[in-house]
Amino acid sequence: MELEESIRNPGYKDADDGAPAADTSSSDTAERRDSTAADEYTQVKPYAGMPKEVLLLHSSKARYRVPREILFWLIVCCNLALVAVTITVIVMSPPCLRWWQISPVYQVYPRSFKDSDGDGVGDLKGIKEKLDHFLQLNIKAVWISPFYRSPMKDFGYDVEDFRDIDPLFGNMQDFEELLAEMHNKGVFLQRCGSGIIWFCVSLMTGCMYVVSPPGLKLIMDFIPNHTSDRHRWFNLSRTRDPHYKDYYVWTDCDPSSPKPNNWVCTCTAVSHSTG
């Protein structure tokens, strides 16, 4: 068997030379191979189904990263602006429906509604005894006809004092108790999630719905243009008090004098005292 002459590795050195052998050619070749592979790897263009390494390599480049960040923050700003505009529209918009537009109102004529003391005339205590009747009818507000102090020449519409209760219907304490009891009625029934429901409806419709506070509402039949000749305003106006003289229209009763207006009165069944 003949041995052919071997090819000597130029990077190899004998031990006799005083230095260990080193395969410099193989290391140089590996470095060139890695550099070439890296150069080829960086030149790969994006393609469908690319591995994660290639995707991360391209996504970190400025031309892809900057537009992505700009688009992200633009979407965030648009969402915040949309929320702010929605809240502003709901807060600033006028109420779509007020309580008196959506709530049934029950008018009570106190004289004939409920008599609590057996004198034949209805009173405020009688109204208080029947508050549950209003709740059963789903009534949200009660309108009570005039019960102010009055000589009763016009069934309470000839008011003598707007700040007092006529003894025929009770007294101020009876009124305060009635008012407090009305506000306490229905508190539990109207606390069961109605606020959340109305808020959701407001968001969907863009309107701010006004939710009336719990309890029954009391509407006073305030009639400042209906006063008795015993009212303080009338007497001060009759004496031509500077502050009250124009509260009423005065004219001379002489038939030859001009009339204050062309209104025709048809209320022939009602007579007022002039004394």
Backbone as CSV, one residue per row, in Angstrom:
resi,resn,N_x,N_y,N_z,CA_x,CA_y,CA_z,C_x,C_y,C_z
1,MET,0.846,-1.182,0.000,0.000,0.000,0.000,0.875,1.222,0.000
2,GLU,0.699,2.059,-0.948,1.528,3.244,-1.065,0.807,4.441,-0.487
3,LEU,1.544,5.229,0.187,0.987,6.457,0.786,1.329,7.633,-0.082
4,GLU,0.288,8.323,-0.454,0.513,9.505,-1.274,0.940,10.654,-0.391
5,GLU,1.590,11.595,-1.030,2.064,12.763,-0.276,0.864,13.603,0.190
6,SER,0.825,13.879,1.446,-0.280,14.647,2.022,-0.164,16.125,1.716
7,ILE,-1.343,16.759,1.761,-1.362,18.216,1.530,-1.212,18.892,2.861
8,ARG,-0.157,19.683,2.931,0.148,20.322,4.206,-0.732,21.547,4.412
9,ASN,-1.297,21.633,5.612,-2.129,22.787,5.992,-1.216,23.955,6.302
10,PRO,-1.346,25.035,5.556,-0.427,26.175,5.808,-0.633,26.818,7.162
11,GLY,-1.767,26.590,7.741,-1.995,27.206,9.045,-1.522,26.353,10.194
12,TYR,-0.983,25.218,9.873,-0.544,24.318,10.933,0.909,24.563,11.227
13,LYS,1.266,24.533,12.461,2.659,24.682,12.875,3.035,23.513,13.773
14,ASP,4.227,23.027,13.557,4.687,21.931,14.384,4.960,22.389,15.792
15,ALA,4.945,21.409,16.657,5.247,21.727,18.055,6.667,22.178,18.219
16,ASP,7.522,21.744,17.247,8.914,22.152,17.344,9.089,23.633,17.130
17,ASP,8.140,24.265,16.484,8.274,25.694,16.216,8.031,26.520,17.460
18,GLY,7.599,25.883,18.561,7.406,26.628,19.812,6.018,27.226,19.955
19,ALA,5.078,26.923,19.054,3.724,27.475,19.131,2.733,26.382,18.805
20,PRO,1.602,26.337,19.456,0.603,25.310,19.177,0.025,25.488,17.785
21,ALA,-0.436,24.397,17.259,-1.015,24.432,15.925,-2.383,25.100,15.975
22,ALA,-2.702,25.822,14.936,-3.992,26.527,14.886,-4.543,26.428,13.486
23,ASP,-5.777,26.076,13.435,-6.430,25.930,12.128,-7.040,27.260,11.744
24,THR,-6.174,28.153,11.278,-6.628,29.502,10.945,-7.467,29.529,9.691
25,SER,-7.173,28.629,8.770,-7.933,28.638,7.524,-9.388,28.252,7.753
26,SER,-9.603,27.262,8.627,-10.980,26.842,8.889,-11.778,27.933,9.604
27,SER,-11.122,28.637,10.552,-11.824,29.711,11.259,-12.146,30.874,10.328
28,ASP,-11.209,31.191,9.434,-11.464,32.262,8.460,-12.604,31.890,7.535
29,THR,-12.631,30.636,7.148,-13.695,30.188,6.259,-15.055,30.266,6.933
30,ALA,-15.102,29.899,8.248,-16.360,29.951,8.980,-16.842,31.384,9.141
31,GLU,-15.894,32.294,9.408,-16.273,33.702,9.549,-16.815,34.263,8.250
32,ARG,-16.152,33.886,7.135,-16.640,34.384,5.852,-18.032,33.812,5.542
33,ARG,-18.224,32.536,5.931,-19.515,31.917,5.674,-20.622,32.609,6.484
34,ASP,-20.321,32.920,7.776,-21.320,33.597,8.608,-21.600,35.002,8.107
35,SER,-20.540,35.704,7.679,-20.730,37.064,7.171,-21.555,37.048,5.901
36,THR,-21.274,36.068,5.033,-22.026,35.970,3.789,-23.485,35.638,4.065
37,ALA,-23.705,34.713,5.045,-25.077,34.340,5.382,-25.831,35.525,5.974
38,ALA,-25.116,36.301,6.849,-25.768,37.469,7.446,-26.118,38.495,6.398
39,ASP,-25.152,38.689,5.409,-25.446,39.640,4.340,-26.640,39.178,3.508
40,GLU,-26.661,37.866,3.211,-27.786,37.354,2.444,-29.083,37.448,3.250
41,TYR,-29.003,37.243,4.593,-30.197,37.252,5.436,-30.808,38.643,5.532
42,THR,-29.936,39.654,5.588,-30.440,41.021,5.671,-31.004,41.510,4.351
43,GLN,-30.703,40.844,3.277,-31.194,41.269,1.979,-32.518,40.610,1.596
44,VAL,-33.030,39.728,2.474,-34.280,39.044,2.165,-35.439,40.047,2.238
45,LYS,-36.304,40.060,1.251,-37.464,40.937,1.227,-38.632,40.278,1.961
46,PRO,-39.561,41.072,2.517,-40.716,40.480,3.202,-41.527,39.616,2.245
47,TYR,-42.003,38.507,2.749,-42.798,37.601,1.927,-43.812,36.901,2.824
48,ALA,-44.832,36.362,2.217,-45.889,35.689,2.958,-45.351,34.426,3.602
49,GLY,-45.687,34.210,4.841,-45.245,33.030,5.572,-43.821,33.117,6.070
50,MET,-43.271,34.323,6.134,-41.894,34.477,6.611,-41.785,34.068,8.073
51,PRO,-40.677,33.541,8.490,-40.497,33.154,9.898,-40.442,34.372,10.815
52,LYS,-40.505,34.078,12.095,-40.544,35.170,13.067,-39.272,36.005,13.021
53,GLU,-38.159,35.361,12.805,-36.899,36.102,12.788,-36.883,37.138,11.675
54,VAL,-37.365,36.742,10.495,-37.396,37.666,9.365,-38.401,38.790,9.613
55,LEU,-39.532,38.414,10.211,-40.560,39.419,10.501,-40.054,40.456,11.491
56,LEU,-39.405,39.997,12.551,-38.852,40.935,13.535,-37.747,41.790,12.939
57,LEU,-36.987,41.202,12.030,-35.909,41.960,11.398,-36.449,43.147,10.606
58,HIS,-37.541,42.927,9.879,-38.101,44.013,9.068,-38.981,44.956,9.894
59,SER,-39.676,44.417,10.903,-40.567,45.281,11.690,-39.811,46.285,12.544
60,SER,-38.555,46.019,12.821,-37.772,46.959,13.622,-37.175,48.096,12.808
61,LYS,-37.329,48.020,11.500,-36.793,49.084,10.668,-37.650,50.341,10.798
62,ALA,-37.046,51.486,10.649,-37.725,52.765,10.866,-38.883,52.968,9.899
63,ARG,-38.735,52.506,8.670,-39.774,52.745,7.673,-41.043,51.955,7.978
64,TYR,-40.924,50.882,8.778,-42.106,50.147,9.216,-42.544,50.555,10.623
65,ARG,-41.598,50.855,11.484,-41.911,51.159,12.879,-42.581,52.517,13.035
66,VAL,-42.081,53.531,12.377,-42.612,54.887,12.533,-44.070,54.997,12.051
67,PRO,-44.402,54.514,10.849,-45.828,54.584,10.460,-46.744,53.802,11.393
68,ARG,-46.239,52.666,11.900,-47.056,51.876,12.822,-47.339,52.634,14.113
69,GLU,-46.349,53.290,14.659,-46.543,54.057,15.893,-47.455,55.268,15.661
70,ILE,-47.273,55.919,14.516,-48.132,57.065,14.203,-49.588,56.627,14.088
71,LEU,-49.822,55.510,13.405,-51.189,55.010,13.267,-51.777,54.614,14.618
72,PHE,-50.979,54.004,15.480,-51.471,53.593,16.795,-51.905,54.793,17.627
73,TRP,-51.050,55.804,17.729,-51.388,56.969,18.546,-52.513,57.786,17.920
74,LEU,-52.630,57.739,16.595,-53.745,58.426,15.943,-55.075,57.764,16.317
75,ILE,-55.095,56.444,16.357,-56.311,55.728,16.755,-56.659,56.024,18.204
76,VAL,-55.646,56.059,19.080,-55.891,56.362,20.493,-56.481,57.765,20.654
77,CYS,-55.902,58.738,19.959,-56.399,60.116,20.057,-57.833,60.231,19.509
78,CYS,-58.123,59.522,18.432,-59.478,59.571,17.873,-60.493,58.978,18.839
79,ASN,-60.138,57.884,19.490,-61.053,57.285,20.464,-61.287,58.205,21.651
80,LEU,-60.230,58.827,22.159,-60.390,59.753,23.272,-61.241,60.953,22.872
81,ALA,-61.015,61.454,21.661,-61.818,62.587,21.194,-63.281,62.202,21.031
82,LEU,-63.547,60.982,20.557,-64.926,60.524,20.400,-65.626,60.408,21.750
83,VAL,-64.930,59.879,22.749,-65.509,59.781,24.093,-65.789,61.169,24.662
84,ALA,-64.837,62.090,24.487,-65.017,63.446,25.008,-66.193,64.145,24.337
85,VAL,-66.323,63.990,23.020,-67.433,64.623,22.304,-68.766,64.026,22.745
86,THR,-68.814,62.713,22.950,-70.050,62.062,23.391,-70.496,62.573,24.745
87,ILE,-69.543,62.648,25.680,-69.868,63.147,27.020,-70.318,64.602,26.956
88,THR,-69.640,65.412,26.162,-70.001,66.823,26.045,-71.403,67.001,25.475
89,VAL,-71.727,66.217,24.455,-73.063,66.329,23.836,-74.147,65.948,24.838
90,ILE,-73.899,64.887,25.625,-74.902,64.450,26.597,-75.090,65.492,27.689
91,VAL,-73.980,66.067,28.158,-74.070,67.035,29.254,-74.671,68.353,28.790
92,MET,-74.297,68.804,27.607,-74.713,70.116,27.138,-76.076,70.106,26.445
93,SER,-76.540,68.954,26.007,-77.815,68.917,25.294,-78.972,69.162,26.254
94,PRO,-80.016,69.828,25.802,-81.185,70.071,26.660,-81.923,68.776,26.936
95,PRO,-82.613,68.713,28.036,-83.370,67.490,28.348,-84.399,67.195,27.264
96,CYS,-84.476,65.935,26.868,-85.449,65.542,25.849,-86.852,65.441,26.429
97,LEU,-86.972,64.848,27.590,-88.269,64.674,28.230,-88.152,65.041,29.699
98,ARG,-88.986,65.939,30.152,-89.012,66.309,31.558,-90.067,65.487,32.286
99,TRP,-90.016,65.565,33.616,-90.889,64.692,34.409,-92.357,64.969,34.127
100,TRP,-92.724,66.218,33.865,-94.131,66.532,33.645,-94.596,66.126,32.254
101,GLN,-93.650,65.702,31.385,-94.017,65.219,30.070,-94.214,63.702,30.036
102,ILE,-93.617,63.003,30.976,-93.695,61.543,30.962,-94.449,60.993,32.162
103,SER,-94.830,61.831,33.121,-95.487,61.357,34.333,-96.967,61.720,34.316
104,PRO,-97.845,60.781,34.639,-99.274,61.112,34.762,-99.522,61.981,35.992
105,VAL,-100.428,62.941,35.850,-100.753,63.887,36.921,-102.220,63.700,37.301
106,TYR,-102.475,63.676,38.592,-103.841,63.491,39.120,-104.262,64.784,39.811
107,GLN,-105.362,65.386,39.344,-105.853,66.604,39.974,-106.864,66.257,41.064
108,VAL,-106.676,66.878,42.219,-107.541,66.649,43.369,-108.269,67.952,43.706
109,TYR,-109.594,67.851,43.792,-110.383,68.970,44.328,-110.640,68.641,45.796
110,PRO,-109.910,69.285,46.705,-109.909,68.833,48.106,-111.291,68.831,48.759
111,ARG,-112.176,69.739,48.365,-113.482,69.838,49.024,-114.279,68.536,48.890
112,SER,-114.141,67.841,47.770,-114.956,66.650,47.522,-114.134,65.372,47.401
113,PHE,-112.858,65.402,47.794,-112.028,64.209,47.601,-112.177,63.212,48.756
114,LYS,-111.755,63.585,49.961,-111.823,62.674,51.109,-111.981,63.486,52.382
115,ASP,-113.041,63.178,53.127,-113.321,63.858,54.391,-112.782,62.995,55.531
116,SER,-111.832,63.539,56.280,-111.208,62.759,57.357,-111.833,63.002,58.727
117,ASP,-112.572,64.102,58.900,-113.125,64.417,60.220,-114.651,64.390,60.249
118,GLY,-115.280,64.029,59.152,-116.713,63.854,59.136,-117.532,65.125,59.123
119,ASP,-116.954,66.257,58.718,-117.720,67.504,58.676,-118.365,67.731,57.311
120,GLY,-118.218,66.769,56.399,-118.846,66.884,55.097,-118.005,67.580,54.057
121,VAL,-116.783,67.998,54.414,-115.896,68.696,53.481,-114.551,67.977,53.466
122,GLY,-114.051,67.692,52.271,-112.741,67.071,52.166,-111.646,67.967,52.697
123,ASP,-110.520,67.371,53.098,-109.438,68.144,53.712,-108.088,67.534,53.357
124,LEU,-107.025,68.169,53.865,-105.672,67.723,53.560,-105.363,66.372,54.191
125,LYS,-105.855,66.126,55.376,-105.633,64.824,55.999,-106.291,63.712,55.185
126,GLY,-107.441,64.001,54.598,-108.088,63.013,53.744,-107.243,62.676,52.528
127,ILE,-106.566,63.678,51.954,-105.675,63.424,50.815,-104.514,62.540,51.247
128,LYS,-103.978,62.806,52.427,-102.851,62.013,52.916,-103.242,60.550,53.120
129,GLU,-104.487,60.318,53.525,-104.942,58.951,53.745,-105.067,58.158,52.440
130,LYS,-105.152,58.830,51.326,-105.360,58.171,50.040,-104.122,58.200,49.135
131,LEU,-102.959,58.421,49.690,-101.764,58.478,48.850,-101.456,57.137,48.200
132,ASP,-101.749,56.041,48.885,-101.515,54.731,48.278,-102.388,54.527,47.042
133,HIS,-103.526,55.188,47.011,-104.408,55.113,45.839,-103.698,55.678,44.604
134,PHE,-102.946,56.750,44.773,-102.211,57.340,43.649,-101.107,56.395,43.168
135,LEU,-100.419,55.749,44.110,-99.346,54.834,43.724,-99.884,53.642,42.951
136,GLN,-101.042,53.150,43.328,-101.639,52.032,42.607,-102.006,52.414,41.183
137,LEU,-102.295,53.679,40.959,-102.626,54.167,39.618,-101.388,54.613,38.838
138,ASN,-100.207,54.417,39.432,-98.934,54.840,38.814,-98.876,56.356,38.617
139,ILE,-99.462,57.076,39.546,-99.434,58.537,39.499,-98.099,59.020,40.064
140,LYS,-97.502,60.013,39.387,-96.222,60.560,39.828,-96.345,61.962,40.415
141,ALA,-97.444,62.654,40.129,-97.628,64.012,40.630,-99.099,64.243,40.920
142,VAL,-99.357,64.978,41.999,-100.726,65.294,42.414,-100.902,66.806,42.366
143,TRP,-101.891,67.241,41.613,-102.204,68.661,41.488,-103.437,68.933,42.350
144,ILE,-103.274,69.775,43.359,-104.354,70.071,44.299,-104.916,71.458,43.991
145,SER,-106.208,71.527,43.839,-106.874,72.812,43.606,-106.692,73.714,44.815
146,PRO,-106.933,75.032,44.671,-106.606,75.987,45.740,-107.220,75.619,47.090
147,PHE,-106.393,75.662,48.104,-106.849,75.464,49.486,-106.293,76.558,50.399
148,TYR,-105.986,77.725,49.780,-105.494,78.866,50.551,-106.647,79.476,51.373
149,ARG,-106.270,80.330,52.299,-107.296,81.022,53.079,-108.162,81.862,52.142
150,SER,-109.482,81.727,52.282,-110.388,82.366,51.339,-111.762,82.550,51.984
151,PRO,-112.498,83.610,51.609,-113.894,83.751,52.058,-114.834,82.784,51.348
152,MET,-114.335,82.021,50.411,-115.079,80.980,49.703,-116.292,81.529,48.939
153,LYS,-116.150,82.713,48.366,-117.180,83.239,47.487,-117.091,82.615,46.085
154,ASP,-115.886,82.080,45.758,-115.671,81.465,44.447,-115.014,80.091,44.624
155,PHE,-115.421,79.375,45.697,-114.945,78.019,45.964,-113.411,77.938,46.065
156,GLY,-112.827,78.911,46.723,-111.397,78.891,46.978,-110.553,79.645,45.981
157,TYR,-111.142,80.063,44.869,-110.366,80.812,43.870,-110.323,82.304,44.188
158,ASP,-111.061,82.754,45.162,-110.944,84.140,45.635,-110.038,84.105,46.874
159,VAL,-108.749,84.180,46.635,-107.757,83.949,47.684,-107.585,85.195,48.537
160,GLU,-107.612,84.970,49.840,-107.363,86.055,50.785,-105.900,86.112,51.203
161,ASP,-105.252,84.948,51.327,-103.849,84.906,51.744,-103.211,83.652,51.145
162,PHE,-102.217,83.864,50.270,-101.534,82.738,49.640,-100.581,82.023,50.590
163,ARG,-100.293,82.585,51.734,-99.330,82.013,52.659,-99.990,81.296,53.836
164,ASP,-101.289,81.049,53.746,-101.996,80.390,54.844,-102.983,79.369,54.282
165,ILE,-103.321,78.389,55.116,-104.263,77.340,54.732,-105.640,77.698,55.286
166,ASP,-106.660,77.511,54.478,-108.006,77.789,54.967,-108.399,76.745,56.017
167,PRO,-108.957,77.186,57.152,-109.336,76.235,58.210,-110.310,75.157,57.738
168,LEU,-111.007,75.394,56.646,-111.921,74.387,56.125,-111.186,73.112,55.708
169,PHE,-109.910,73.266,55.291,-109.135,72.118,54.805,-108.065,71.653,55.793
170,GLY,-107.817,72.409,56.844,-106.794,72.039,57.801,-105.943,73.231,58.185
171,ASN,-104.681,72.966,58.486,-103.760,74.027,58.871,-102.396,73.778,58.234
172,MET,-101.443,74.649,58.555,-100.121,74.543,57.943,-99.419,73.251,58.345
173,GLN,-99.621,72.788,59.549,-99.010,71.527,59.971,-99.550,70.356,59.153
174,ASP,-100.848,70.378,58.874,-101.427,69.322,58.036,-100.808,69.328,56.639
175,PHE,-100.568,70.531,56.125,-99.952,70.630,54.799,-98.520,70.105,54.806
176,GLU,-97.745,70.459,55.820,-96.356,69.994,55.889,-96.291,68.479,56.049
177,GLU,-97.195,67.910,56.818,-97.222,66.456,56.963,-97.611,65.781,55.650
178,LEU,-98.552,66.381,54.928,-98.942,65.838,53.630,-97.774,65.871,52.659
179,LEU,-97.066,66.985,52.617,-95.929,67.128,51.701,-94.837,66.113,52.027
180,ALA,-94.509,65.966,53.322,-93.467,65.015,53.712,-93.865,63.578,53.382
181,GLU,-95.129,63.242,53.599,-95.585,61.883,53.305,-95.579,61.606,51.810
182,MET,-95.905,62.599,50.992,-95.870,62.415,49.539,-94.454,62.180,49.050
183,HIS,-93.499,62.897,49.605,-92.113,62.719,49.187,-91.557,61.376,49.636
184,ASN,-92.100,60.819,50.706,-91.622,59.522,51.193,-92.256,58.354,50.451
185,LYS,-93.345,58.585,49.774,-94.028,57.513,49.078,-93.270,57.111,47.815
186,GLY,-93.173,55.795,47.607,-92.569,55.287,46.375,-91.067,55.369,46.329
187,VAL,-90.389,55.629,47.454,-88.923,55.740,47.438,-88.300,54.413,47.054
188,PHE,-88.759,53.317,47.669,-88.167,52.009,47.398,-88.440,51.554,45.972
189,LEU,-89.624,51.863,45.459,-89.996,51.390,44.136,-89.156,52.030,43.047
190,GLN,-88.675,53.257,43.248,-87.975,53.965,42.191,-86.465,53.934,42.347
191,ARG,-85.942,53.122,43.273,-84.501,53.028,43.447,-83.912,51.791,42.805
192,CYS,-84.712,50.960,42.140,-84.266,49.674,41.630,-83.656,49.827,40.240
193,GLY,-82.474,50.395,40.155,-81.730,50.417,38.913,-82.216,51.383,37.874
194,SER,-83.143,52.255,38.182,-83.657,53.160,37.155,-82.578,54.117,36.670
195,GLY,-81.646,54.496,37.548,-80.583,55.413,37.138,-79.698,54.817,36.061
196,ILE,-79.352,53.519,36.193,-78.510,52.869,35.196,-79.256,52.764,33.863
197,ILE,-80.530,52.409,33.920,-81.308,52.267,32.687,-81.397,53.598,31.947
198,TRP,-81.717,54.671,32.672,-81.854,55.978,32.021,-80.524,56.469,31.480
199,PHE,-79.399,56.135,32.175,-78.090,56.562,31.682,-77.759,55.849,30.370
200,CYS,-78.079,54.557,30.280,-77.840,53.820,29.042,-78.697,54.363,27.906
201,VAL,-79.949,54.698,28.201,-80.818,55.287,27.184,-80.265,56.622,26.711
202,SER,-79.702,57.398,27.643,-79.126,58.691,27.270,-77.946,58.516,26.341
203,LEU,-77.102,57.514,26.606,-75.951,57.280,25.744,-76.382,56.849,24.350
204,MET,-77.436,56.040,24.250,-77.874,55.543,22.947,-78.575,56.610,22.120
205,THR,-79.306,57.485,22.764,-80.094,58.484,22.032,-79.441,59.845,21.956
206,GLY,-78.411,60.091,22.778,-77.770,61.398,22.779,-78.546,62.454,23.518
207,CYS,-79.553,62.076,24.275,-80.385,63.008,25.014,-80.226,62.751,26.507
208,MET,-80.287,63.812,27.261,-80.185,63.696,28.708,-81.595,63.607,29.282
209,TYR,-81.991,62.419,29.694,-83.304,62.230,30.294,-83.238,62.602,31.768
210,VAL,-84.169,63.425,32.188,-84.212,63.867,33.576,-85.057,62.882,34.373
211,VAL,-84.426,62.222,35.334,-85.134,61.281,36.183,-85.634,62.029,37.404
212,SER,-86.940,62.011,37.596,-87.526,62.725,38.723,-87.135,62.044,40.016
213,PRO,-86.943,62.811,41.084,-86.580,62.214,42.363,-87.692,61.316,42.869
214,PRO,-87.351,60.357,43.721,-88.366,59.419,44.198,-89.441,60.112,45.004
215,GLY,-90.607,59.478,45.073,-91.722,60.045,45.811,-92.695,60.770,44.902
216,LEU,-93.853,61.080,45.447,-94.866,61.821,44.699,-94.534,63.314,44.682
217,LYS,-94.878,63.959,43.586,-94.714,65.402,43.473,-96.037,66.092,43.813
218,LEU,-95.919,67.251,44.428,-97.099,68.046,44.766,-97.093,69.320,43.934
219,ILE,-98.175,69.543,43.183,-98.316,70.746,42.368,-99.361,71.636,43.036
220,MET,-98.930,72.813,43.447,-99.840,73.784,44.045,-100.517,74.588,42.941
221,ASP,-101.812,74.739,43.053,-102.559,75.541,42.093,-102.424,77.010,42.498
222,PHE,-101.292,77.604,42.079,-100.999,78.992,42.439,-101.658,79.911,41.425
223,ILE,-102.547,80.781,41.914,-103.359,81.640,41.033,-103.235,83.101,41.477
224,PRO,-102.125,83.752,41.200,-101.944,85.131,41.675,-102.921,86.121,41.053
225,ASN,-103.548,85.762,39.933,-104.522,86.671,39.321,-105.935,86.450,39.853
226,HIS,-106.074,85.567,40.858,-107.373,85.354,41.510,-107.228,85.748,42.983
227,THR,-107.738,86.886,43.349,-107.656,87.322,44.746,-109.022,87.840,45.203
228,SER,-109.202,87.732,46.495,-110.423,88.264,47.101,-110.262,89.760,47.351
229,ASP,-111.410,90.435,47.589,-111.314,91.853,47.943,-110.779,92.029,49.362
230,ARG,-110.550,90.915,50.060,-109.930,90.988,51.382,-108.410,90.827,51.325
231,HIS,-107.904,90.564,50.152,-106.463,90.348,50.041,-105.704,91.651,50.267
232,ARG,-104.519,91.518,50.829,-103.697,92.687,51.137,-103.340,93.446,49.864
233,TRP,-103.062,92.741,48.787,-102.722,93.418,47.541,-103.875,94.297,47.072
234,PHE,-105.091,93.774,47.174,-106.254,94.507,46.688,-106.467,95.787,47.486
235,ASN,-106.357,95.678,48.788,-106.592,96.854,49.636,-105.512,97.909,49.461
236,LEU,-104.258,97.480,49.292,-103.194,98.451,49.060,-103.338,99.098,47.686
237,SER,-103.763,98.325,46.708,-103.961,98.884,45.379,-105.131,99.855,45.368
238,ARG,-106.168,99.564,46.130,-107.338,100.454,46.179,-106.991,101.792,46.812
239,THR,-106.047,101.774,47.748,-105.606,103.029,48.361,-104.500,103.709,47.560
240,ARG,-104.223,103.175,46.352,-103.231,103.746,45.436,-101.822,103.757,46.037
241,ASP,-101.485,102.658,46.694,-100.110,102.502,47.166,-99.180,102.485,45.958
242,PRO,-98.059,103.231,45.992,-97.194,103.315,44.802,-96.717,101.951,44.293
243,HIS,-96.512,101.010,45.190,-95.994,99.711,44.769,-97.090,98.778,44.262
244,TYR,-98.338,98.970,44.704,-99.414,98.043,44.383,-100.512,98.655,43.519
245,LYS,-100.385,99.894,43.152,-101.492,100.549,42.455,-101.765,99.946,41.084
246,ASP,-100.736,99.347,40.456,-100.952,98.749,39.138,-101.135,97.229,39.211
247,TYR,-101.382,96.697,40.419,-101.669,95.273,40.537,-103.043,94.937,39.965
248,TYR,-103.916,95.919,39.900,-105.271,95.722,39.398,-105.583,96.839,38.397
249,VAL,-106.576,96.589,37.569,-107.023,97.581,36.602,-108.223,98.301,37.197
250,TRP,-108.064,99.597,37.417,-109.127,100.382,38.043,-109.765,101.309,37.005
251,THR,-111.060,101.480,37.130,-111.776,102.380,36.232,-112.972,102.976,36.962
252,ASP,-113.396,104.100,36.503,-114.558,104.759,37.086,-115.820,103.981,36.721
253,CYS,-116.680,103.780,37.711,-117.907,103.012,37.481,-118.997,103.825,36.793
254,ASP,-118.705,105.055,36.478,-119.682,105.886,35.781,-119.959,105.275,34.399
255,PRO,-121.218,105.021,34.070,-121.522,104.391,32.768,-121.020,105.198,31.585
256,SER,-120.861,106.493,31.762,-120.397,107.314,30.643,-118.886,107.236,30.457
257,SER,-118.163,106.663,31.415,-116.704,106.562,31.312,-116.317,105.420,30.371
258,PRO,-115.172,105.541,29.716,-114.756,104.454,28.795,-114.436,103.179,29.578
259,LYS,-114.734,102.059,28.965,-114.460,100.782,29.587,-112.970,100.432,29.468
260,PRO,-112.439,99.709,30.441,-110.994,99.387,30.396,-110.638,98.453,29.250
261,ASN,-111.560,97.611,28.804,-111.315,96.716,27.672,-112.659,96.257,27.115
262,ASN,-112.604,95.419,26.105,-113.821,94.945,25.463,-114.189,93.521,25.879
263,TRP,-113.670,93.086,27.004,-113.965,91.727,27.470,-115.414,91.646,27.948
264,VAL,-116.015,90.513,27.679,-117.394,90.277,28.086,-117.404,89.184,29.141
265,CYS,-118.003,89.451,30.282,-118.069,88.479,31.373,-119.311,87.618,31.198
266,THR,-119.115,86.305,31.277,-120.236,85.362,31.187,-120.449,84.596,32.488
267,CYS,-119.686,84.925,33.518,-119.815,84.236,34.807,-120.911,84.919,35.633
268,THR,-122.127,84.672,35.255,-123.254,85.348,35.936,-123.640,84.668,37.218
269,ALA,-123.168,83.428,37.445,-123.588,82.702,38.630,-122.733,83.019,39.843
270,VAL,-121.618,83.682,39.644,-120.701,83.964,40.745,-120.801,85.435,41.097
271,SER,-120.962,85.708,42.367,-121.017,87.102,42.825,-119.924,87.318,43.854
272,HIS,-119.259,88.445,43.793,-118.185,88.798,44.716,-118.645,89.904,45.625
273,SER,-118.204,89.808,46.864,-118.508,90.882,47.799,-117.631,92.082,47.523
274,THR,-118.175,93.254,47.752,-117.408,94.490,47.535,-117.233,95.286,48.807
275,GLY,-117.693,94.727,49.905,-117.561,95.454,51.150,-116.231,95.310,51.779
